[in-house]
PDB file of C-alpha atoms in Angstrom:
ATOM      1  CA  UNK A   1     144.685  40.898 -23.511  1.00 48.00           C
ATOM      2  CA  UNK A   2     141.150  40.822 -24.965  1.00 70.00           C
ATOM      3  CA  UNK A   3     139.650  44.197 -25.885  1.00 91.00           C
ATOM      4  CA  UNK A   4     136.519  43.516 -23.840  1.00 93.00           C
ATOM      5  CA  UNK A   5     135.131  47.066 -24.008  1.00 93.00           C
ATOM      6  CA  UNK A   6     135.730  47.261 -27.731  1.00 95.00           C
ATOM      7  CA  UNK A   7     134.028  43.939 -28.405  1.00 96.00           C
ATOM      8  CA  UNK A   8     130.905  44.393 -26.276  1.00 97.00           C
ATOM      9  CA  UNK A   9     130.250  47.894 -27.636  1.00 97.00           C
ATOM     10  CA  UNK A  10     131.064  47.093 -31.283  1.00 97.00           C
ATOM     11  CA  UNK A  11     127.771  45.641 -32.480  1.00 97.00           C
ATOM     12  CA  UNK A  12     129.661  42.542 -33.644  1.00 97.00           C
ATOM     13  CA  UNK A  13     128.715  39.017 -32.598  1.00 97.00           C
ATOM     14  CA  UNK A  14     130.700  37.118 -29.987  1.00 97.00           C
ATOM     15  CA  UNK A  15     130.206  34.046 -27.815  1.00 96.00           C
ATOM     16  CA  UNK A  16     128.668  35.649 -24.753  1.00 95.00           C
ATOM     17  CA  UNK A  17     129.613  33.045 -22.144  1.00 92.00           C
ATOM     18  CA  UNK A  18     133.199  32.821 -23.378  1.00 93.00           C
ATOM     19  CA  UNK A  19     134.071  36.515 -23.105  1.00 92.00           C
ATOM     20  CA  UNK A  20     135.198  37.790 -19.732  1.00 87.00           C
ATOM     21  CA  UNK A  21     136.040  41.266 -18.489  1.00 87.00           C
ATOM     22  CA  UNK A  22     139.358  40.847 -16.709  1.00 83.00           C
ATOM     23  CA  UNK A  23     139.283  42.524 -13.328  1.00 83.00           C
ATOM     24  CA  UNK A  24     135.470  42.588 -13.114  1.00 91.00           C
ATOM     25  CA  UNK A  25     134.048  40.288 -10.451  1.00 93.00           C
ATOM     26  CA  UNK A  26     130.556  39.422 -11.693  1.00 93.00           C
ATOM     27  CA  UNK A  27     129.236  37.563  -8.662  1.00 95.00           C
ATOM     28  CA  UNK A  28     130.540  40.190  -6.251  1.00 96.00           C
ATOM     29  CA  UNK A  29     128.821  42.914  -8.280  1.00 97.00           C
ATOM     30  CA  UNK A  30     125.504  41.067  -8.074  1.00 97.00           C
ATOM     31  CA  UNK A  31     125.952  40.539  -4.323  1.00 98.00           C
ATOM     32  CA  UNK A  32     126.570  44.264  -3.903  1.00 98.00           C
ATOM     33  CA  UNK A  33     123.476  45.057  -5.959  1.00 98.00           C
ATOM     34  CA  UNK A  34     121.446  42.688  -3.799  1.00 98.00           C
ATOM     35  CA  UNK A  35     122.734  44.424  -0.676  1.00 98.00           C
ATOM     36  CA  UNK A  36     121.841  47.846  -2.118  1.00 98.00           C
ATOM     37  CA  UNK A  37     118.299  46.610  -2.719  1.00 98.00           C
ATOM     38  CA  UNK A  38     117.799  45.494   0.903  1.00 98.00           C
ATOM     39  CA  UNK A  39     119.500  48.261   2.898  1.00 98.00           C
ATOM     40  CA  UNK A  40     116.467  50.397   3.677  1.00 96.00           C
ATOM     41  CA  UNK A  41     116.318  54.153   4.241  1.00 96.00           C
ATOM     42  CA  UNK A  42     118.174  55.082   7.407  1.00 97.00           C
ATOM     43  CA  UNK A  43     120.801  57.824   7.168  1.00 97.00           C
ATOM     44  CA  UNK A  44     123.598  55.246   7.377  1.00 98.00           C
ATOM     45  CA  UNK A  45     121.892  53.039   4.784  1.00 98.00           C
ATOM     46  CA  UNK A  46     121.618  55.952   2.338  1.00 97.00           C
ATOM     47  CA  UNK A  47     125.321  56.667   2.706  1.00 97.00           C
ATOM     48  CA  UNK A  48     126.200  53.038   2.117  1.00 98.00           C
ATOM     49  CA  UNK A  49     123.923  52.865  -0.924  1.00 98.00           C
ATOM     50  CA  UNK A  50     125.679  55.825  -2.510  1.00 97.00           C
ATOM     51  CA  UNK A  51     129.021  54.163  -1.811  1.00 97.00           C
ATOM     52  CA  UNK A  52     127.843  50.933  -3.440  1.00 98.00           C
ATOM     53  CA  UNK A  53     126.591  52.754  -6.533  1.00 98.00           C
ATOM     54  CA  UNK A  54     129.944  54.469  -6.991  1.00 97.00           C
ATOM     55  CA  UNK A  55     131.676  51.123  -6.785  1.00 97.00           C
ATOM     56  CA  UNK A  56     129.323  49.336  -9.171  1.00 98.00           C
ATOM     57  CA  UNK A  57     128.426  51.891 -11.855  1.00 98.00           C
ATOM     58  CA  UNK A  58     130.741  53.204 -14.552  1.00 97.00           C
ATOM     59  CA  UNK A  59     129.842  56.774 -13.539  1.00 98.00           C
ATOM     60  CA  UNK A  60     127.504  58.327 -10.960  1.00 98.00           C
ATOM     61  CA  UNK A  61     127.143  62.104 -11.077  1.00 98.00           C
ATOM     62  CA  UNK A  62     126.610  64.351  -8.076  1.00 98.00           C
ATOM     63  CA  UNK A  63     123.007  64.463  -6.872  1.00 98.00           C
ATOM     64  CA  UNK A  64     122.010  61.238  -8.637  1.00 98.00           C
ATOM     65  CA  UNK A  65     119.682  58.849  -6.814  1.00 98.00           C
ATOM     66  CA  UNK A  66     118.361  55.340  -7.495  1.00 98.00           C
ATOM     67  CA  UNK A  67     115.329  54.005  -5.653  1.00 98.00           C
ATOM     68  CA  UNK A  68     115.742  50.391  -4.602  1.00 98.00           C
ATOM     69  CA  UNK A  69     115.242  47.906  -6.037  1.00 98.00           C
ATOM     70  CA  UNK A  70     117.046  48.179  -9.330  1.00 98.00           C
ATOM     71  CA  UNK A  71     118.248  45.306 -11.490  1.00 98.00           C
ATOM     72  CA  UNK A  72     121.236  45.094 -13.843  1.00 98.00           C
ATOM     73  CA  UNK A  73     122.901  42.238 -15.684  1.00 97.00           C
ATOM     74  CA  UNK A  74     126.325  43.461 -14.568  1.00 97.00           C
ATOM     75  CA  UNK A  75     125.201  45.398 -11.510  1.00 97.00           C
ATOM     76  CA  UNK A  76     125.551  48.713 -13.369  1.00 98.00           C
ATOM     77  CA  UNK A  77     129.127  48.120 -14.527  1.00 97.00           C
ATOM     78  CA  UNK A  78     128.426  49.676 -17.947  1.00 97.00           C
ATOM     79  CA  UNK A  79     125.902  52.319 -16.861  1.00 98.00           C
ATOM     80  CA  UNK A  80     127.003  55.969 -16.958  1.00 98.00           C
ATOM     81  CA  UNK A  81     124.754  58.304 -14.943  1.00 98.00           C
ATOM     82  CA  UNK A  82     125.107  62.070 -15.187  1.00 98.00           C
ATOM     83  CA  UNK A  83     124.385  64.618 -12.470  1.00 98.00           C
ATOM     84  CA  UNK A  84     120.975  64.857 -10.762  1.00 98.00           C
ATOM     85  CA  UNK A  85     119.586  61.762 -12.458  1.00 98.00           C
ATOM     86  CA  UNK A  86     116.605  60.199 -10.670  1.00 98.00           C
ATOM     87  CA  UNK A  87     115.810  56.515 -11.195  1.00 98.00           C
ATOM     88  CA  UNK A  88     112.549  55.284  -9.676  1.00 98.00           C
ATOM     89  CA  UNK A  89     111.652  51.774  -8.459  1.00 98.00           C
ATOM     90  CA  UNK A  90     112.350  48.632 -10.487  1.00 98.00           C
ATOM     91  CA  UNK A  91     114.636  50.017 -13.158  1.00 98.00           C
ATOM     92  CA  UNK A  92     116.243  47.273 -15.238  1.00 98.00           C
ATOM     93  CA  UNK A  93     119.525  47.825 -17.053  1.00 98.00           C
ATOM     94  CA  UNK A  94     120.626  45.089 -19.447  1.00 98.00           C
ATOM     95  CA  UNK A  95     124.079  46.617 -19.369  1.00 98.00           C
ATOM     96  CA  UNK A  96     126.139  44.204 -21.432  1.00 97.00           C
ATOM     97  CA  UNK A  97     127.210  47.333 -23.362  1.00 98.00           C
ATOM     98  CA  UNK A  98     127.329  50.993 -22.350  1.00 98.00           C
ATOM     99  CA  UNK A  99     124.219  52.885 -21.271  1.00 98.00           C
ATOM    100  CA  UNK A 100     124.606  56.669 -21.038  1.00 98.00           C
ATOM    101  CA  UNK A 101     122.010  58.763 -19.175  1.00 98.00           C
ATOM    102  CA  UNK A 102     122.481  62.531 -19.195  1.00 98.00           C
ATOM    103  CA  UNK A 103     122.216  65.145 -16.445  1.00 98.00           C
ATOM    104  CA  UNK A 104     118.788  65.809 -14.989  1.00 98.00           C
ATOM    105  CA  UNK A 105     117.057  62.846 -16.633  1.00 99.00           C
ATOM    106  CA  UNK A 106     114.151  61.162 -14.822  1.00 98.00           C
ATOM    107  CA  UNK A 107     113.225  57.483 -15.046  1.00 98.00           C
ATOM    108  CA  UNK A 108     109.789  56.536 -13.723  1.00 98.00           C
ATOM    109  CA  UNK A 109     109.012  53.102 -12.202  1.00 98.00           C
ATOM    110  CA  UNK A 110     109.601  49.926 -14.210  1.00 98.00           C
ATOM    111  CA  UNK A 111     111.755  51.378 -16.977  1.00 98.00           C
ATOM    112  CA  UNK A 112     113.838  48.819 -18.880  1.00 98.00           C
ATOM    113  CA  UNK A 113     116.912  49.768 -20.918  1.00 99.00           C
ATOM    114  CA  UNK A 114     118.392  46.988 -23.046  1.00 98.00           C
ATOM    115  CA  UNK A 115     121.706  46.812 -24.901  1.00 98.00           C
ATOM    116  CA  UNK A 116     122.001  43.064 -25.552  1.00 98.00           C
ATOM    117  CA  UNK A 117     120.616  41.159 -28.527  1.00 97.00           C
ATOM    118  CA  UNK A 118     120.672  37.629 -29.941  1.00 97.00           C
ATOM    119  CA  UNK A 119     120.749  36.748 -33.640  1.00 97.00           C
ATOM    120  CA  UNK A 120     117.593  35.398 -35.268  1.00 97.00           C
ATOM    121  CA  UNK A 121     119.649  32.519 -36.682  1.00 98.00           C
ATOM    122  CA  UNK A 122     118.898  29.418 -34.610  1.00 98.00           C
ATOM    123  CA  UNK A 123     122.335  28.039 -35.415  1.00 98.00           C
ATOM    124  CA  UNK A 124     124.112  31.100 -34.017  1.00 98.00           C
ATOM    125  CA  UNK A 125     121.858  31.324 -30.955  1.00 97.00           C
ATOM    126  CA  UNK A 126     122.429  27.683 -30.033  1.00 98.00           C
ATOM    127  CA  UNK A 127     126.172  28.285 -30.394  1.00 98.00           C
ATOM    128  CA  UNK A 128     125.898  31.045 -27.797  1.00 97.00           C
ATOM    129  CA  UNK A 129     126.377  34.133 -29.949  1.00 98.00           C
ATOM    130  CA  UNK A 130     125.052  37.560 -29.038  1.00 98.00           C
ATOM    131  CA  UNK A 131     125.794  41.190 -29.776  1.00 98.00           C
ATOM    132  CA  UNK A 132     125.131  44.562 -28.222  1.00 98.00           C
ATOM    133  CA  UNK A 133     124.318  48.134 -29.132  1.00 98.00           C
ATOM    134  CA  UNK A 134     124.972  50.974 -26.638  1.00 98.00           C
ATOM    135  CA  UNK A 135     122.065  53.231 -25.615  1.00 98.00           C
ATOM    136  CA  UNK A 136     122.347  57.011 -25.301  1.00 98.00           C
ATOM    137  CA  UNK A 137     119.782  59.095 -23.394  1.00 98.00           C
ATOM    138  CA  UNK A 138     120.317  62.846 -23.347  1.00 98.00           C
ATOM    139  CA  UNK A 139     119.962  65.498 -20.673  1.00 98.00           C
ATOM    140  CA  UNK A 140     116.678  66.415 -18.972  1.00 98.00           C
ATOM    141  CA  UNK A 141     114.753  63.555 -20.553  1.00 99.00           C
ATOM    142  CA  UNK A 142     111.646  62.167 -18.843  1.00 98.00           C
ATOM    143  CA  UNK A 143     111.089  58.435 -19.361  1.00 98.00           C
ATOM    144  CA  UNK A 144     107.609  57.600 -18.028  1.00 98.00           C
ATOM    145  CA  UNK A 145     106.472  54.373 -16.353  1.00 98.00           C
ATOM    146  CA  UNK A 146     106.872  50.963 -17.982  1.00 98.00           C
ATOM    147  CA  UNK A 147     108.891  52.208 -20.949  1.00 98.00           C
ATOM    148  CA  UNK A 148     111.213  49.778 -22.721  1.00 98.00           C
ATOM    149  CA  UNK A 149     114.206  51.169 -24.611  1.00 98.00           C
ATOM    150  CA  UNK A 150     115.759  48.777 -27.110  1.00 98.00           C
ATOM    151  CA  UNK A 151     119.421  48.389 -28.106  1.00 98.00           C
ATOM    152  CA  UNK A 152     121.120  51.133 -30.078  1.00 98.00           C
ATOM    153  CA  UNK A 153     118.543  53.837 -29.377  1.00 98.00           C
ATOM    154  CA  UNK A 154     119.511  57.515 -29.004  1.00 98.00           C
ATOM    155  CA  UNK A 155     117.064  59.857 -27.232  1.00 98.00           C
ATOM    156  CA  UNK A 156     117.729  63.572 -27.587  1.00 98.00           C
ATOM    157  CA  UNK A 157     117.864  66.198 -24.829  1.00 98.00           C
ATOM    158  CA  UNK A 158     114.656  67.368 -23.106  1.00 98.00           C
ATOM    159  CA  UNK A 159     112.351  64.829 -24.770  1.00 98.00           C
ATOM    160  CA  UNK A 160     109.499  62.963 -23.048  1.00 98.00           C
ATOM    161  CA  UNK A 161     108.699  59.292 -23.653  1.00 98.00           C
ATOM    162  CA  UNK A 162     105.096  58.412 -22.741  1.00 98.00           C
ATOM    163  CA  UNK A 163     104.140  55.579 -20.414  1.00 98.00           C
ATOM    164  CA  UNK A 164     104.311  51.990 -21.689  1.00 98.00           C
ATOM    165  CA  UNK A 165     106.101  53.015 -24.884  1.00 98.00           C
ATOM    166  CA  UNK A 166     108.582  50.734 -26.625  1.00 98.00           C
ATOM    167  CA  UNK A 167     111.401  52.806 -28.100  1.00 98.00           C
ATOM    168  CA  UNK A 168     112.773  50.954 -31.104  1.00 98.00           C
ATOM    169  CA  UNK A 169     114.349  53.851 -33.025  1.00 98.00           C
ATOM    170  CA  UNK A 170     116.090  57.155 -32.293  1.00 98.00           C
ATOM    171  CA  UNK A 171     114.000  59.986 -30.823  1.00 98.00           C
ATOM    172  CA  UNK A 172     115.140  63.575 -31.505  1.00 98.00           C
ATOM    173  CA  UNK A 173     115.515  66.320 -28.900  1.00 98.00           C
ATOM    174  CA  UNK A 174     112.615  68.450 -27.648  1.00 98.00           C
ATOM    175  CA  UNK A 175     109.716  66.163 -28.578  1.00 98.00           C
ATOM    176  CA  UNK A 176     107.033  63.992 -26.994  1.00 98.00           C
ATOM    177  CA  UNK A 177     107.043  60.389 -28.248  1.00 98.00           C
ATOM    178  CA  UNK A 178     104.469  57.728 -27.383  1.00 98.00           C
ATOM    179  CA  UNK A 179     103.454  54.234 -28.427  1.00 98.00           C
ATOM    180  CA  UNK A 180     104.708  50.811 -29.408  1.00 97.00           C
ATOM    181  CA  UNK A 181     106.781  51.431 -31.379  1.00 98.00           C
ATOM    182  CA  UNK A 182     107.271  54.942 -29.994  1.00 98.00           C
ATOM    183  CA  UNK A 183     106.552  57.725 -32.478  1.00 98.00           C
ATOM    184  CA  UNK A 184     106.921  61.484 -32.162  1.00 98.00           C
ATOM    185  CA  UNK A 185     103.498  63.047 -31.642  1.00 98.00           C
ATOM    186  CA  UNK A 186     104.563  66.663 -31.219  1.00 98.00           C
ATOM    187  CA  UNK A 187     107.362  69.067 -30.431  1.00 98.00           C
ATOM    188  CA  UNK A 188     107.854  70.618 -27.017  1.00 98.00           C
ATOM    189  CA  UNK A 189     107.114  74.341 -27.443  1.00 97.00           C
ATOM    190  CA  UNK A 190     106.902  77.574 -25.453  1.00 97.00           C
ATOM    191  CA  UNK A 191     103.238  76.761 -24.756  1.00 97.00           C
ATOM    192  CA  UNK A 192     104.415  73.981 -22.466  1.00 97.00           C
ATOM    193  CA  UNK A 193     105.663  76.692 -20.097  1.00 97.00           C
ATOM    194  CA  UNK A 194     102.138  78.184 -20.061  1.00 97.00           C
ATOM    195  CA  UNK A 195      99.789  75.185 -20.111  1.00 97.00           C
ATOM    196  CA  UNK A 196      99.847  71.675 -18.646  1.00 96.00           C
ATOM    197  CA  UNK A 197      97.476  68.698 -18.359  1.00 96.00           C
ATOM    198  CA  UNK A 198      95.436  69.340 -21.508  1.00 92.00           C
ATOM    199  CA  UNK A 199      95.117  73.093 -21.404  1.00 95.00           C
ATOM    200  CA  UNK A 200      95.203  74.041 -17.719  1.00 97.00           C
ATOM    201  CA  UNK A 201      96.994  77.324 -17.025  1.00 97.00           C
ATOM    202  CA  UNK A 202     100.155  76.705 -15.038  1.00 97.00           C
ATOM    203  CA  UNK A 203     100.027  80.137 -13.393  1.00 97.00           C
ATOM    204  CA  UNK A 204      96.582  79.339 -11.929  1.00 97.00           C
ATOM    205  CA  UNK A 205      97.578  75.923 -10.664  1.00 97.00           C
ATOM    206  CA  UNK A 206     100.899  76.289  -8.883  1.00 95.00           C
ATOM    207  CA  UNK A 207     100.691  75.972  -5.120  1.00 93.00           C
TER     208      UNK A 207
END
């Protein structure tokens, strides 16, 4: 039996179209994802959507919610979602390898998380080779709109990634990172519990 999980998460090259995950029904997963994306928002539809997610995703923690539509190469088969994760509209998971998202993390609209890569070598690409690097996102992270996270990236707990950033390298915990490529611009400090939005006092602006 082929060690599918070991191969796709190893960072080593393999012929993508020749490797199959025994027991995983690709087309059925995509049909289920399509159904999730068209169910709507009635009480019964919400229950069915949660059922579909638990069938498709590697893990779905309690209190986690995904706004339709979402898109995933394998329907979410290699996506591990912690508790109370919120994923906004149009998330894209290129989940050829594992994607881990920790408890309490927020994804804004149009976030893309990628694990799959192709070699630069034209010879290897035309022969169908690819490779993957798992992505790890910590707890209580905020990924703002239109962020792209590239293969192999680790993002530490509590950090914030600014809108439209491209995360090419690891981001430590407790920082704000912005840009393309994303760079740390500052640490998150105790002042962030006092001020928000460029110096406004939180205590004076909570309704």
